[in-house]
Each structure stands twice: as C-alpha cells, then as structure tokens.
GROMACS .gro file of C-alpha atoms in nm:
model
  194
    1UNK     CA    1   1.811   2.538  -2.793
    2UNK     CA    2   1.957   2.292  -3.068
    3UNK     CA    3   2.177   2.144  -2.802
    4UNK     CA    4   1.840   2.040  -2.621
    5UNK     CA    5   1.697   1.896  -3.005
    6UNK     CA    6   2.004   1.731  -3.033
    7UNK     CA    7   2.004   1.571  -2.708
    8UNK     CA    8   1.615   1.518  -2.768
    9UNK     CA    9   1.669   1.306  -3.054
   10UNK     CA   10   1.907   1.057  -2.908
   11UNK     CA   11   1.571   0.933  -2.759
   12UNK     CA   12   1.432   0.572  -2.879
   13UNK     CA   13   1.114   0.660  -3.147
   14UNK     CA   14   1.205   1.055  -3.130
   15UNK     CA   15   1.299   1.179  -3.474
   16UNK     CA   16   1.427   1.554  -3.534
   17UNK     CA   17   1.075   1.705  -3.590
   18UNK     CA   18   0.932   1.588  -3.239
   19UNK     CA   19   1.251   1.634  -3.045
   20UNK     CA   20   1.204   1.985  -3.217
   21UNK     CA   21   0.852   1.991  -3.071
   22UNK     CA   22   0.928   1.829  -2.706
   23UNK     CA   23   1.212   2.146  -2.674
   24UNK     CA   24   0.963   2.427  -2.769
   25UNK     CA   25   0.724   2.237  -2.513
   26UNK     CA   26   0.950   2.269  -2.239
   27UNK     CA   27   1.081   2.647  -2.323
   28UNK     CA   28   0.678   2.717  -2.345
   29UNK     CA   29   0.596   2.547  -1.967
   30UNK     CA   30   0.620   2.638  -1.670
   31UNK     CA   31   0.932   2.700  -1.473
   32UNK     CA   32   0.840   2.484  -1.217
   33UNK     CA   33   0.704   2.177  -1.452
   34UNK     CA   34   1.050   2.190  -1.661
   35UNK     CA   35   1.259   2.170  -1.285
   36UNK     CA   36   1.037   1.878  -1.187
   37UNK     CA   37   1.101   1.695  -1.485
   38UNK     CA   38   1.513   1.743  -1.447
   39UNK     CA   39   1.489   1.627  -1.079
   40UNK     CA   40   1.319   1.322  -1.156
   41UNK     CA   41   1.551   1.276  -1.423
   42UNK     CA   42   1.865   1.366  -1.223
   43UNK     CA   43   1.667   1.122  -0.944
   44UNK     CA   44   1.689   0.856  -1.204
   45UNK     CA   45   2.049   0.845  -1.257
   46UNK     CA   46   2.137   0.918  -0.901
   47UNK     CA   47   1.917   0.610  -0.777
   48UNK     CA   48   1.795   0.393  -1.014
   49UNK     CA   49   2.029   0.063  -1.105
   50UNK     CA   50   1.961  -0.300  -1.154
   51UNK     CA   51   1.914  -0.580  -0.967
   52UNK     CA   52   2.230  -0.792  -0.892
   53UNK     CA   53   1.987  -1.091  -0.922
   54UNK     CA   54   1.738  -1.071  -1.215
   55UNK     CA   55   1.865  -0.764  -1.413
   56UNK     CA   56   1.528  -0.535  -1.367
   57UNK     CA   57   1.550  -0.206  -1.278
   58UNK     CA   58   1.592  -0.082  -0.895
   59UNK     CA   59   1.606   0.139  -0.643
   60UNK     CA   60   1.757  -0.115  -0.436
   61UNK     CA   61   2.068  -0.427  -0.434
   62UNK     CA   62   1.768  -0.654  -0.517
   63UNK     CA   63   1.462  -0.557  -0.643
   64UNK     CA   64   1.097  -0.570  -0.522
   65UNK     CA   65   0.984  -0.889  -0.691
   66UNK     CA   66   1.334  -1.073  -0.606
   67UNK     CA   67   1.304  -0.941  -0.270
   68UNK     CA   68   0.918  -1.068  -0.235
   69UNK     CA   69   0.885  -1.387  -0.049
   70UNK     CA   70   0.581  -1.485  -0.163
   71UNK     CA   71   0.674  -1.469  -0.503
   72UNK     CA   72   0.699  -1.867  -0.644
   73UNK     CA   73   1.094  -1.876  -0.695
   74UNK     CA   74   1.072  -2.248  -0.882
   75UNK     CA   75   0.973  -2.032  -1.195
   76UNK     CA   76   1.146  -1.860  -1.378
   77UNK     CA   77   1.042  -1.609  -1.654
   78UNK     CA   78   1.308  -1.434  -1.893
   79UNK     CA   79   1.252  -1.108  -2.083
   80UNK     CA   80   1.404  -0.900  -2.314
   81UNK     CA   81   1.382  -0.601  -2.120
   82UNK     CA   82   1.282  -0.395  -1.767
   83UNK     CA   83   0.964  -0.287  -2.002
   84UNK     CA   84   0.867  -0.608  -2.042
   85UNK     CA   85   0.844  -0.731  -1.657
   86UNK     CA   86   0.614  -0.427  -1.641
   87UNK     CA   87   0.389  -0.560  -1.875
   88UNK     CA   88   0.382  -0.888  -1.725
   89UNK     CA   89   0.328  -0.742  -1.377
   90UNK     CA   90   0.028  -0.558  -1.481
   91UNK     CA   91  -0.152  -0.896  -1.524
   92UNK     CA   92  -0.144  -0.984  -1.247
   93UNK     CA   93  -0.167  -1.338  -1.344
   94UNK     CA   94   0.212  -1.430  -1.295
   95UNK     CA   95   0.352  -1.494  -0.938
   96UNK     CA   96   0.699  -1.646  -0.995
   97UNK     CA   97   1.040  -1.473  -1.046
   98UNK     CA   98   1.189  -1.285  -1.367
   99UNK     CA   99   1.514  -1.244  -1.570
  100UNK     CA  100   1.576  -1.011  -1.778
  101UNK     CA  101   1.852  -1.027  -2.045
  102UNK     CA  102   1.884  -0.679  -2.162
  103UNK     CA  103   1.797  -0.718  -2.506
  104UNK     CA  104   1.787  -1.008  -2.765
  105UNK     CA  105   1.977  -1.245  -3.027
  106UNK     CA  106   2.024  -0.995  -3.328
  107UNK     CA  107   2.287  -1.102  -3.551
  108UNK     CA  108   2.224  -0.778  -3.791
  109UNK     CA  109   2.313  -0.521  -3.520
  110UNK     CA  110   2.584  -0.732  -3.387
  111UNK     CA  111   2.442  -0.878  -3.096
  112UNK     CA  112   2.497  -1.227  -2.987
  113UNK     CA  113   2.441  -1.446  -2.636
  114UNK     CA  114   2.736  -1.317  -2.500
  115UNK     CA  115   2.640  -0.940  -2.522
  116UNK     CA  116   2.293  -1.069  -2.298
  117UNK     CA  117   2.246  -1.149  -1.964
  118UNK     CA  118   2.303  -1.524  -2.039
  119UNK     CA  119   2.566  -1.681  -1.837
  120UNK     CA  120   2.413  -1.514  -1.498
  121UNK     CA  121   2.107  -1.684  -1.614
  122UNK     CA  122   2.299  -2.005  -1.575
  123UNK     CA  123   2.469  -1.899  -1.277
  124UNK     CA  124   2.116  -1.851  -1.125
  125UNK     CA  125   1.983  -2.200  -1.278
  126UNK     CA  126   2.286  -2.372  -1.091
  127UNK     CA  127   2.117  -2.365  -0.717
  128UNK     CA  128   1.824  -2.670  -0.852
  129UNK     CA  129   1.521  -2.376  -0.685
  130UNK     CA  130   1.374  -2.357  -1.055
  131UNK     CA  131   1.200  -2.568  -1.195
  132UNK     CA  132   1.008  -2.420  -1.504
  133UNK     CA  133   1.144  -2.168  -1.735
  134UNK     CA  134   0.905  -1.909  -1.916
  135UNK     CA  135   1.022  -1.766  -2.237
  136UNK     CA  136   0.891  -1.455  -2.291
  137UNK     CA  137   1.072  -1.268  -2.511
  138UNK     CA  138   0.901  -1.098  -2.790
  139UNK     CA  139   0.745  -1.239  -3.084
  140UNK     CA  140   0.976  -1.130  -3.351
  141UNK     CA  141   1.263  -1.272  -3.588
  142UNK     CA  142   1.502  -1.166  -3.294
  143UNK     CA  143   1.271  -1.234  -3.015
  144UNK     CA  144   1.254  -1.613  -3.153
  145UNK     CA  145   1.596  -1.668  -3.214
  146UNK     CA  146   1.676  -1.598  -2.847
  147UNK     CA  147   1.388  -1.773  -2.738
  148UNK     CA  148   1.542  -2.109  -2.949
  149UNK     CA  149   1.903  -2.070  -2.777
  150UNK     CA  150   1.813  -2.009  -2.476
  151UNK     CA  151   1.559  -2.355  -2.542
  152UNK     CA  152   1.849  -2.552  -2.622
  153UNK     CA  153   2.085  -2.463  -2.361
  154UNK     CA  154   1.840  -2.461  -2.142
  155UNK     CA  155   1.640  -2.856  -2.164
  156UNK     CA  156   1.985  -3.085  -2.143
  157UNK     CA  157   1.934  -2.901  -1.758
  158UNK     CA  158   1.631  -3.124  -1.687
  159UNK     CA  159   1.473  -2.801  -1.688
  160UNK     CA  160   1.058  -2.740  -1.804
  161UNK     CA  161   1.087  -2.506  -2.064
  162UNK     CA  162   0.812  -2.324  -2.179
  163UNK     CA  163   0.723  -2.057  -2.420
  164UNK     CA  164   0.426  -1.775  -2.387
  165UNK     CA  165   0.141  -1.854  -2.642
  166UNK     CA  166   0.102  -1.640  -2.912
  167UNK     CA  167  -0.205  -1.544  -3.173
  168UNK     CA  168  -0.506  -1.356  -3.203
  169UNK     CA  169  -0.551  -1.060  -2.957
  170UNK     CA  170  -0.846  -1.033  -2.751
  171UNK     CA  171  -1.111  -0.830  -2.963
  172UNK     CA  172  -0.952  -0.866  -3.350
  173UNK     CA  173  -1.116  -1.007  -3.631
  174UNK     CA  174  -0.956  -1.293  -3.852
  175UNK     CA  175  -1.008  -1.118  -4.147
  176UNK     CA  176  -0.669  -0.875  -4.070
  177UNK     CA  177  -0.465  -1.174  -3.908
  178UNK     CA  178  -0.141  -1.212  -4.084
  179UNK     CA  179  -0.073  -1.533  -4.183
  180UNK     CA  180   0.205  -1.587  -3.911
  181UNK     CA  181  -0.039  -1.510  -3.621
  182UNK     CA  182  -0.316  -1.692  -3.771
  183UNK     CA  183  -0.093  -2.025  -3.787
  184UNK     CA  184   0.055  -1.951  -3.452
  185UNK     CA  185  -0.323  -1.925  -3.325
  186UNK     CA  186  -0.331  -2.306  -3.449
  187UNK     CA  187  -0.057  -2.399  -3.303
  188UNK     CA  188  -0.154  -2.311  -2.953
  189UNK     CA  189  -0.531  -2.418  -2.915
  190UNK     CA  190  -0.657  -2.512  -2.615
  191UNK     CA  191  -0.969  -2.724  -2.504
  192UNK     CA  192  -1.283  -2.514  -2.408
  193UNK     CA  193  -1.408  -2.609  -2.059
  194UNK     CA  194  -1.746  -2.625  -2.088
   0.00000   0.00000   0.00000
C-alpha cells in the first residue's frame, strides 16, 4: 500500500495526504473500476506518443490537427504544453496549426531554449507555408520570457508575430484585478463596433 502512496505522490499537484486518499479510494472500489483504470493507463504508454511535426500528443506519426487539411497551415500557434492545445481547441475559434514546446524559459529550474522544442520550430518555419506566429504561452514570469525569445528570433524571419491578449476575464469585477492584469487590460483595448 505505501508503494502505491509513494508512486501516488510523484503526481503533479498530489501531495502525501491525497495520494494517501486516491490509494484507499482505489483499495475501497470496485475490482473492475481499479482494472479499467490500469488498462487505460497501460493503453497510454503502449500508444500514446507525440507528433513528429508539432510535438502534441498522439495516437498516431502525426496528429489529428497536423493531419487535418482544412486546418489553415500559414499560422502557426506555439504552446507550452499538450494541455494547452486542448484549451485552445475547445474554442473553437482557432483553425490554424500548433507547436508545442514542451515547457517554457525557466532559468530557476534550469531550463533554457535548448531544453524546448525550439530549433524544430525553426526547422518547421524554414518551408515559407507560415505566415503568422501566435504566442501563446502562458501569462507568467516564465511564460513571458519564452514568449520574448521566441519574439526575437522569430521577426528578423519576416515573420507576423503575434501574442494572445491578456486582461480581465469574462465575468470579474475590477475591484479584485491585480495591478498587472488591470494594466495589461489597457494595453490591449480594442474599438467597440457599434
């Protein structure tokens, strides 16, 4: 049983207490439930890789979205992370290609361009098919700093690059905006169309 808390608590955001409380779940469930969830992990690292064009994660050489003709492949939109393409996809409001890099700049914890998905980025950038490049990585200290590298090896390419807005979410109230999201809510007005 402590081998299964111990192995429990390798997992991102699990600590000892609910790695403690995921193992007495799964000695409390059913047989059946606990065998379903080791086949779909075992299925997992049996089948799932990543893409040997944009980096997400796949059942398959290429992914769906790479693999998708319809998707617009003259833009270009790089991630952190596999996590992140699934939040983009459930908008449904971007139809062009991703890249994901597998992390981002983080000079504390030893990570620098070279430890990311950079130079394939490049590699793919050398055929002239994009056009535009999205920055999406996320807004934090090391999201930023990634976002600013990639900017500045990116532009001397001739390349539109862009980076997602940032501010105010959809339903808060000014009054608990920190003073970083408020400015960056400045920063990236738009004109009403009315």
């Amino acid at each position: 049983m402590q081998d299964l808390i111990d192995e429990l608590g390798h997992l991102p955001g699990v600590g000892p207490k609910s790695a403690q409380r995921i193992a007495f779940h799964i000695l409390q469930s059913d047989p059946v439930d606990v065998r379903r969830l080791v086949a779909a992990l075992t299925e997992v690292i049996d089948k799932v890789r990543f893409c040997v064009s944009c980096g997400n994660v796949s059942a398959e050489e290429l992914c769906r979205i790479c693999s998708d003709a319809r998707r617009d492949g003259t833009v270009l939109c790089v991630v952190e992370e596999s996590k992140d393409v699934v939040a983009i996809e459930k908008t449904r409001e971007f139809r062009g290609r991703y890249h994901v890099l597998g992390g981002a700049i983080s000079p504390i914890e030893g990570v620098g361009p070279d430890d990311l998905r950079v130079k394939e980025l490049v590699t793919r950038l050398a055929s002239g098919e994009v056009t535009e490049i999205i920055l999406a990585t996320d807004p934090n200290l090391e999201g930023e700093a990634t976002a600013t590298y990639l900017a500045r090896l990116l532009k001397p390419m001739g390349l539109r690059v862009t980076r997602l807005a940032s501010g105010l979410p959809v339903g808060g109230d000014l009054e608990y905006a920190d003073e970083l999201t408020l400015g960056r809510a400045f920063e990236g007005r738009r004109l009403l169309d009315v």
